[in-house]
Amino acid sequence: MLVTRDAYGLYLPDADLHLDARRAPGTVFVSHAHGDHCSDAARIVCTPETAALHAARRGAREAVTLPFGEPARFGDATVTLTPAGHALGSAMLVAESARGRVAYTGDYKLRENPFSPPVTIPRVDTLIMECTFGEPRYVFPPAEQLVAELLQFVETTRAAGATPVVLAYALGKGQEALWHLTRAGCDVVLHGAIANLCALHEQLGYTFPGPGTWSRYERGKIGDRVLMTTPQTRKTAMVQKLPAKRTVYLTGWALHPGAWNIYKDCDLVLPFSDHADYTELVRTARESGASKVYTVHGPATFAGRLRELGIDAEHLMEHPNEAEEPEPDEGPPPSKPSNQLGLF
């Protein structure tokens, strides 16, 4: 087989690589630097950007860095990383050996991301794909529409004399939302967790457009600016003691039928996601040309839906890692049990 499972999770025997394994002997491919994909392995392989972000979050370790499109030999396979569109440095892995060609998507989306080159669906024999939003109800509106709704929210909140509070995860969605806000002329104050990673983005050469600006949060100094913070902080004094505020939560789970209740403490929930939606997942499976598709990190029913479409698919496993950090990327709605929606 081109992919197997062992005690550490997914494994490519020809390349001798584990995939997004929290702990494993040998070398682990880290698709991106969200906490639930980071690894404690002694040696990792990833893009240079992910290596820098991973070091900032988990400390220095031996990292074999591969720029997009630059092949390298691992075991009996040639490995190439391609853009995944999920966050800065996020990558898909394509491994080719005498036994065939296999790709692992990691978390990804096909829609544009200002911090990622365009995503190309790899043509392979075997595809291992995430399926976080692998149910038909998760079809996200166009990005332009969501950005327009976010900016409209900011404008109307300011007009009402209140502080717009944007809730977004510290890595990936936070930077993507900030990119759109500063480009539209908004000045934004950032929670320290987001600010640290924005500073690292800039050190790596990925800046935020003007005319708007961003700065780190200082108590009592928000003024008329937008406050962007992590979802877990929305009940802290930083948010709750604002004289007047309106809150928008950015998450793909906005389309969950229970979202109105799950996020009832927010004024608006926008399905602004860094994952592929259902149509993108199906398109990926089809256009990969894979004779075998394995699904991971999402509902097992998605593999059944692919089989109904004539694609030989099998659900391989839930997320290989349980999130240790308080900011899982696109975590499940809090009222849903994690064994139904996964903990990502």
GROMACS .gro file of C-alpha atoms in nm:
model
  344
    1MET     CA    1   0.000   0.000   0.000
    2LEU     CA    2   0.108   0.356  -0.062
    3VAL     CA    3  -0.026   0.461   0.279
    4THR     CA    4  -0.068   0.269   0.601
    5ARG     CA    5  -0.157   0.338   0.963
    6ASP     CA    6   0.060   0.258   1.260
    7ALA     CA    7   0.063   0.351   1.626
    8TYR     CA    8   0.157   0.708   1.536
    9GLY     CA    9  -0.103   0.769   1.266
   10LEU     CA   10  -0.072   0.789   0.889
   11TYR     CA   11   0.252   0.661   0.735
   12LEU     CA   12   0.395   0.656   0.382
   13PRO     CA   13   0.622   0.348   0.378
   14ASP     CA   14   0.800   0.426   0.050
   15ALA     CA   15   0.896   0.775   0.168
   16ASP     CA   16   0.940   0.662   0.532
   17LEU     CA   17   0.738   0.962   0.648
   18HIS     CA   18   0.465   0.999   0.906
   19LEU     CA   19   0.195   1.253   0.825
   20ASP     CA   20   0.107   1.524   1.080
   21ALA     CA   21   0.191   1.288   1.365
   22ARG     CA   22   0.222   1.449   1.704
   23ARG     CA   23   0.486   1.198   1.805
   24ALA     CA   24   0.666   0.946   1.586
   25PRO     CA   25   1.012   0.804   1.529
   26GLY     CA   26   1.200   0.917   1.221
   27THR     CA   27   1.070   1.209   1.017
   28VAL     CA   28   0.723   1.365   1.029
   29PHE     CA   29   0.571   1.574   0.753
   30VAL     CA   30   0.402   1.880   0.908
   31SER     CA   31   0.143   2.018   0.668
   32HIS     CA   32   0.102   2.349   0.854
   33ALA     CA   33   0.165   2.504   1.194
   34HIS     CA   34  -0.174   2.488   1.362
   35GLY     CA   35  -0.137   2.343   1.708
   36ASP     CA   36  -0.316   2.019   1.626
   37HIS     CA   37  -0.076   1.949   1.337
   38CYS     CA   38   0.250   2.048   1.504
   39SER     CA   39   0.481   1.764   1.600
   40ASP     CA   40   0.710   1.680   1.887
   41ALA     CA   41   0.916   1.456   1.658
   42ALA     CA   42   1.288   1.519   1.655
   43ARG     CA   43   1.290   1.575   1.276
   44ILE     CA   44   1.022   1.731   1.061
   45VAL     CA   45   0.983   1.815   0.692
   46CYS     CA   46   0.775   2.114   0.585
   47THR     CA   47   0.792   2.441   0.398
   48PRO     CA   48   1.034   2.711   0.523
   49GLU     CA   49   0.740   2.923   0.641
   50THR     CA   50   0.586   2.638   0.838
   51ALA     CA   51   0.927   2.562   0.991
   52ALA     CA   52   0.949   2.919   1.122
   53LEU     CA   53   0.593   2.918   1.256
   54HIS     CA   54   0.639   2.570   1.404
   55ALA     CA   55   0.956   2.681   1.582
   56ALA     CA   56   0.773   2.982   1.726
   57ARG     CA   57   0.498   2.758   1.863
   58ARG     CA   58   0.685   2.440   1.960
   59GLY     CA   59   1.051   2.534   1.981
   60ALA     CA   60   1.346   2.463   1.756
   61ARG     CA   61   1.413   2.116   1.614
   62GLU     CA   62   1.572   1.969   1.305
   63ALA     CA   63   1.363   2.076   1.008
   64VAL     CA   64   1.409   1.973   0.648
   65THR     CA   65   1.256   2.259   0.455
   66LEU     CA   66   1.122   2.221   0.104
   67PRO     CA   67   1.000   2.520  -0.098
   68PHE     CA   68   0.692   2.454  -0.310
   69GLY     CA   69   0.767   2.250  -0.621
   70GLU     CA   70   1.123   2.153  -0.525
   71PRO     CA   71   1.153   1.771  -0.526
   72ALA     CA   72   1.358   1.583  -0.268
   73ARG     CA   73   1.436   1.219  -0.210
   74PHE     CA   74   1.295   1.046   0.098
   75GLY     CA   75   1.347   0.671   0.121
   76ASP     CA   76   1.240   0.518  -0.209
   77ALA     CA   77   1.017   0.809  -0.308
   78THR     CA   78   1.049   1.155  -0.456
   79VAL     CA   79   0.857   1.405  -0.244
   80THR     CA   80   0.724   1.742  -0.358
   81LEU     CA   81   0.525   1.997  -0.159
   82THR     CA   82   0.251   2.203  -0.325
   83PRO     CA   83   0.041   2.493  -0.188
   84ALA     CA   84  -0.260   2.403   0.028
   85GLY     CA   85  -0.414   2.752   0.066
   86HIS     CA   86  -0.496   2.696   0.434
   87ALA     CA   87  -0.247   2.928   0.607
   88LEU     CA   88   0.098   3.069   0.549
   89GLY     CA   89   0.329   2.780   0.457
   90SER     CA   90   0.053   2.518   0.443
   91ALA     CA   91   0.134   2.240   0.199
   92MET     CA   92   0.010   1.925   0.037
   93LEU     CA   93   0.260   1.641   0.001
   94VAL     CA   94   0.297   1.439  -0.319
   95ALA     CA   95   0.517   1.126  -0.306
   96GLU     CA   96   0.607   0.925  -0.616
   97SER     CA   97   0.772   0.582  -0.604
   98ALA     CA   98   0.787   0.270  -0.817
   99ARG     CA   99   0.453   0.167  -0.669
  100GLY     CA  100   0.269   0.483  -0.772
  101ARG     CA  101   0.187   0.838  -0.681
  102VAL     CA  102   0.015   0.941  -0.359
  103ALA     CA  103  -0.090   1.282  -0.221
  104TYR     CA  104  -0.185   1.396   0.128
  105THR     CA  105  -0.377   1.722   0.133
  106GLY     CA  106  -0.351   1.817   0.499
  107ASP     CA  107  -0.598   2.096   0.572
  108TYR     CA  108  -0.659   2.296   0.257
  109LYS     CA  109  -0.893   2.509   0.053
  110LEU     CA  110  -0.910   2.583  -0.318
  111ARG     CA  111  -1.029   2.942  -0.268
  112GLU     CA  112  -0.780   3.228  -0.275
  113ASN     CA  113  -0.565   3.308   0.028
  114PRO     CA  114  -0.343   3.619   0.022
  115PHE     CA  115  -0.072   3.422   0.203
  116SER     CA  116  -0.063   3.122  -0.030
  117PRO     CA  117   0.012   3.063  -0.398
  118PRO     CA  118  -0.286   2.926  -0.593
  119VAL     CA  119  -0.372   2.564  -0.516
  120THR     CA  120  -0.351   2.298  -0.786
  121ILE     CA  121  -0.523   1.965  -0.730
  122PRO     CA  122  -0.254   1.694  -0.765
  123ARG     CA  123  -0.309   1.408  -1.012
  124VAL     CA  124  -0.232   1.088  -0.826
  125ASP     CA  125  -0.311   0.718  -0.791
  126THR     CA  126  -0.405   0.745  -0.423
  127LEU     CA  127  -0.540   1.054  -0.249
  128ILE     CA  128  -0.554   1.109   0.127
  129MET     CA  129  -0.777   1.408   0.185
  130GLU     CA  130  -0.918   1.595   0.481
  131CYS     CA  131  -1.297   1.631   0.486
  132THR     CA  132  -1.374   1.863   0.779
  133PHE     CA  133  -1.678   2.008   0.604
  134GLY     CA  134  -1.776   1.690   0.422
  135GLU     CA  135  -2.151   1.741   0.441
  136PRO     CA  136  -2.356   1.906   0.163
  137ARG     CA  137  -2.482   2.188   0.385
  138TYR     CA  138  -2.130   2.330   0.408
  139VAL     CA  139  -2.108   2.528   0.086
  140PHE     CA  140  -1.952   2.864   0.163
  141PRO     CA  141  -2.053   3.191  -0.006
  142PRO     CA  142  -1.794   3.356  -0.234
  143ALA     CA  143  -1.504   3.515  -0.046
  144GLU     CA  144  -1.587   3.857  -0.190
  145GLN     CA  145  -1.933   3.840  -0.036
  146LEU     CA  146  -1.800   3.742   0.305
  147VAL     CA  147  -1.541   4.019   0.305
  148ALA     CA  148  -1.809   4.270   0.205
  149GLU     CA  149  -2.029   4.149   0.493
  150LEU     CA  150  -1.738   4.179   0.737
  151LEU     CA  151  -1.663   4.534   0.626
  152GLN     CA  152  -2.030   4.627   0.643
  153PHE     CA  153  -2.041   4.492   0.999
  154VAL     CA  154  -1.744   4.710   1.094
  155GLU     CA  155  -1.897   5.017   0.934
  156THR     CA  156  -2.240   4.981   1.095
  157THR     CA  157  -2.090   4.903   1.435
  158ARG     CA  158  -1.875   5.212   1.424
  159ALA     CA  159  -2.171   5.421   1.308
  160ALA     CA  160  -2.356   5.303   1.619
  161GLY     CA  161  -2.069   5.424   1.839
  162ALA     CA  162  -1.955   5.075   1.934
  163THR     CA  163  -1.631   4.879   1.898
  164PRO     CA  164  -1.629   4.609   1.628
  165VAL     CA  165  -1.487   4.288   1.779
  166VAL     CA  166  -1.368   4.027   1.528
  167LEU     CA  167  -1.313   3.673   1.659
  168ALA     CA  168  -1.062   3.471   1.458
  169TYR     CA  169  -0.802   3.204   1.527
  170ALA     CA  170  -0.450   3.324   1.593
  171LEU     CA  171  -0.288   3.163   1.289
  172GLY     CA  172  -0.431   3.167   0.940
  173LYS     CA  173  -0.778   3.310   0.962
  174GLY     CA  174  -0.660   3.597   1.180
  175GLN     CA  175  -0.400   3.706   0.926
  176GLU     CA  176  -0.635   3.656   0.631
  177ALA     CA  177  -0.910   3.866   0.791
  178LEU     CA  178  -0.657   4.131   0.895
  179TRP     CA  179  -0.526   4.148   0.538
  180HIS     CA  180  -0.876   4.236   0.412
  181LEU     CA  181  -0.945   4.482   0.693
  182THR     CA  182  -0.624   4.684   0.655
  183ARG     CA  183  -0.659   4.686   0.277
  184ALA     CA  184  -1.003   4.842   0.327
  185GLY     CA  185  -0.854   5.114   0.549
  186CYS     CA  186  -0.940   4.974   0.891
  187ASP     CA  187  -0.701   5.025   1.182
  188VAL     CA  188  -0.698   4.709   1.390
  189VAL     CA  189  -0.585   4.627   1.743
  190LEU     CA  190  -0.473   4.265   1.786
  191HIS     CA  191  -0.471   4.027   2.079
  192GLY     CA  192  -0.111   3.933   2.159
  193ALA     CA  193  -0.143   3.578   2.026
  194ILE     CA  194  -0.249   3.710   1.684
  195ALA     CA  195  -0.003   4.001   1.694
  196ASN     CA  196   0.293   3.770   1.759
  197LEU     CA  197   0.214   3.564   1.451
  198CYS     CA  198   0.144   3.873   1.238
  199ALA     CA  199   0.488   4.005   1.334
  200LEU     CA  200   0.639   3.673   1.230
  201HIS     CA  201   0.453   3.688   0.898
  202GLU     CA  202   0.614   4.026   0.834
  203GLN     CA  203   0.957   3.898   0.934
  204LEU     CA  204   0.910   3.625   0.673
  205GLY     CA  205   0.823   3.887   0.410
  206TYR     CA  206   0.444   3.855   0.415
  207THR     CA  207   0.315   4.203   0.495
  208PHE     CA  208  -0.031   4.351   0.537
  209PRO     CA  209  -0.156   4.611   0.289
  210GLY     CA  210  -0.258   4.966   0.378
  211PRO     CA  211  -0.398   5.216   0.416
  212GLY     CA  212  -0.514   5.057   0.742
  213THR     CA  213  -0.269   4.959   1.016
  214TRP     CA  214  -0.241   4.701   1.291
  215SER     CA  215  -0.097   4.721   1.640
  216ARG     CA  216  -0.082   4.511   1.954
  217TYR     CA  217  -0.359   4.549   2.214
  218GLU     CA  218  -0.293   4.775   2.510
  219ARG     CA  219  -0.549   4.801   2.785
  220GLY     CA  220  -0.777   5.101   2.746
  221LYS     CA  221  -0.624   5.209   2.415
  222ILE     CA  222  -0.857   5.068   2.150
  223GLY     CA  223  -1.020   5.400   2.062
  224ASP     CA  224  -1.224   5.381   1.745
  225ARG     CA  225  -1.026   5.091   1.603
  226VAL     CA  226  -1.137   4.734   1.534
  227LEU     CA  227  -1.046   4.478   1.801
  228MET     CA  228  -0.946   4.135   1.669
  229THR     CA  229  -0.903   3.863   1.925
  230THR     CA  230  -0.931   3.486   1.959
  231PRO     CA  231  -1.269   3.320   2.018
  232GLN     CA  232  -1.160   3.192   2.359
  233THR     CA  233  -1.108   3.546   2.489
  234ARG     CA  234  -1.451   3.682   2.411
  235LYS     CA  235  -1.567   3.645   2.772
  236THR     CA  236  -1.260   3.812   2.920
  237ALA     CA  237  -1.244   4.167   3.053
  238MET     CA  238  -1.068   4.281   2.736
  239VAL     CA  239  -1.396   4.230   2.548
  240GLN     CA  240  -1.662   4.235   2.817
  241LYS     CA  241  -1.557   4.568   2.966
  242LEU     CA  242  -1.575   4.757   2.641
  243PRO     CA  243  -1.833   5.035   2.687
  244ALA     CA  244  -2.017   4.927   2.372
  245LYS     CA  245  -1.937   4.649   2.131
  246ARG     CA  246  -2.069   4.420   1.859
  247THR     CA  247  -1.903   4.086   1.793
  248VAL     CA  248  -1.855   3.886   1.473
  249TYR     CA  249  -1.725   3.527   1.482
  250LEU     CA  250  -1.547   3.393   1.173
  251THR     CA  251  -1.597   3.017   1.136
  252GLY     CA  252  -1.714   2.766   0.878
  253TRP     CA  253  -1.941   2.621   1.145
  254ALA     CA  254  -2.163   2.924   1.091
  255LEU     CA  255  -2.355   2.696   0.853
  256HIS     CA  256  -2.417   2.436   1.121
  257PRO     CA  257  -2.795   2.416   1.186
  258GLY     CA  258  -2.734   2.484   1.555
  259ALA     CA  259  -2.511   2.786   1.497
  260TRP     CA  260  -2.782   3.030   1.603
  261ASN     CA  261  -2.772   2.876   1.950
  262ILE     CA  262  -2.402   2.781   1.968
  263TYR     CA  263  -2.289   3.135   1.893
  264LYS     CA  264  -2.582   3.319   2.050
  265ASP     CA  265  -2.345   3.549   2.239
  266CYS     CA  266  -2.223   3.690   1.906
  267ASP     CA  267  -2.401   3.949   1.693
  268LEU     CA  268  -2.295   3.790   1.364
  269VAL     CA  269  -2.136   3.461   1.258
  270LEU     CA  270  -1.978   3.453   0.912
  271PRO     CA  271  -1.876   3.128   0.737
  272PHE     CA  272  -1.528   3.266   0.674
  273SER     CA  273  -1.323   2.947   0.670
  274ASP     CA  274  -0.973   2.832   0.581
  275HIS     CA  275  -1.098   2.483   0.490
  276ALA     CA  276  -1.240   2.343   0.167
  277ASP     CA  277  -1.617   2.339   0.158
  278TYR     CA  278  -1.822   2.043   0.038
  279THR     CA  279  -1.808   2.133  -0.331
  280GLU     CA  280  -1.431   2.181  -0.316
  281LEU     CA  281  -1.389   1.843  -0.145
  282VAL     CA  282  -1.588   1.664  -0.413
  283ARG     CA  283  -1.404   1.851  -0.687
  284THR     CA  284  -1.070   1.753  -0.534
  285ALA     CA  285  -1.159   1.384  -0.522
  286ARG     CA  286  -1.281   1.390  -0.882
  287GLU     CA  287  -1.003   1.598  -1.037
  288SER     CA  288  -0.725   1.409  -0.860
  289GLY     CA  289  -0.798   1.113  -1.085
  290ALA     CA  290  -0.719   0.887  -0.790
  291SER     CA  291  -0.828   0.526  -0.817
  292LYS     CA  292  -0.848   0.518  -0.437
  293VAL     CA  293  -0.944   0.803  -0.204
  294TYR     CA  294  -0.897   0.791   0.172
  295THR     CA  295  -1.077   1.052   0.382
  296VAL     CA  296  -0.955   1.178   0.719
  297HIS     CA  297  -1.030   1.449   0.976
  298GLY     CA  298  -1.403   1.469   0.909
  299PRO     CA  299  -1.731   1.279   0.890
  300ALA     CA  300  -1.706   0.915   0.780
  301THR     CA  301  -2.021   0.970   0.574
  302PHE     CA  302  -1.824   1.178   0.324
  303ALA     CA  303  -1.652   0.866   0.191
  304GLY     CA  304  -1.997   0.715   0.137
  305ARG     CA  305  -2.105   1.022  -0.057
  306LEU     CA  306  -1.798   0.986  -0.279
  307ARG     CA  307  -1.882   0.621  -0.341
  308GLU     CA  308  -2.232   0.727  -0.450
  309LEU     CA  309  -2.057   0.946  -0.708
  310GLY     CA  310  -1.862   0.648  -0.839
  311ILE     CA  311  -1.536   0.721  -0.655
  312ASP     CA  312  -1.369   0.437  -0.465
  313ALA     CA  313  -1.343   0.601  -0.123
  314GLU     CA  314  -1.283   0.482   0.230
  315HIS     CA  315  -1.281   0.672   0.557
  316LEU     CA  316  -0.944   0.604   0.710
  317MET     CA  317  -0.936   0.782   1.042
  318GLU     CA  318  -1.044   1.073   1.251
  319HIS     CA  319  -0.800   1.349   1.323
  320PRO     CA  320  -0.463   1.191   1.416
  321ASN     CA  321  -0.406   1.438   1.696
  322GLU     CA  322  -0.622   1.577   1.965
  323ALA     CA  323  -0.572   1.948   1.997
  324GLU     CA  324  -0.365   2.039   2.300
  325GLU     CA  325  -0.387   2.409   2.249
  326PRO     CA  326  -0.693   2.617   2.328
  327GLU     CA  327  -0.713   2.733   1.967
  328PRO     CA  328  -0.780   2.437   1.739
  329ASP     CA  329  -0.818   2.539   1.379
  330GLU     CA  330  -1.186   2.540   1.283
  331GLY     CA  331  -1.273   2.358   1.603
  332PRO     CA  332  -1.615   2.199   1.623
  333PRO     CA  333  -1.917   2.385   1.757
  334PRO     CA  334  -1.886   2.360   2.134
  335SER     CA  335  -2.226   2.202   2.182
  336LYS     CA  336  -2.147   1.910   1.949
  337PRO     CA  337  -1.961   1.606   2.075
  338SER     CA  338  -1.613   1.583   1.928
  339ASN     CA  339  -1.664   1.226   1.805
  340GLN     CA  340  -1.924   1.353   1.559
  341LEU     CA  341  -1.750   1.652   1.414
  342GLY     CA  342  -1.391   1.577   1.505
  343LEU     CA  343  -1.156   1.798   1.696
  344PHE     CA  344  -0.940   1.980   1.449
   0.00000   0.00000   0.00000
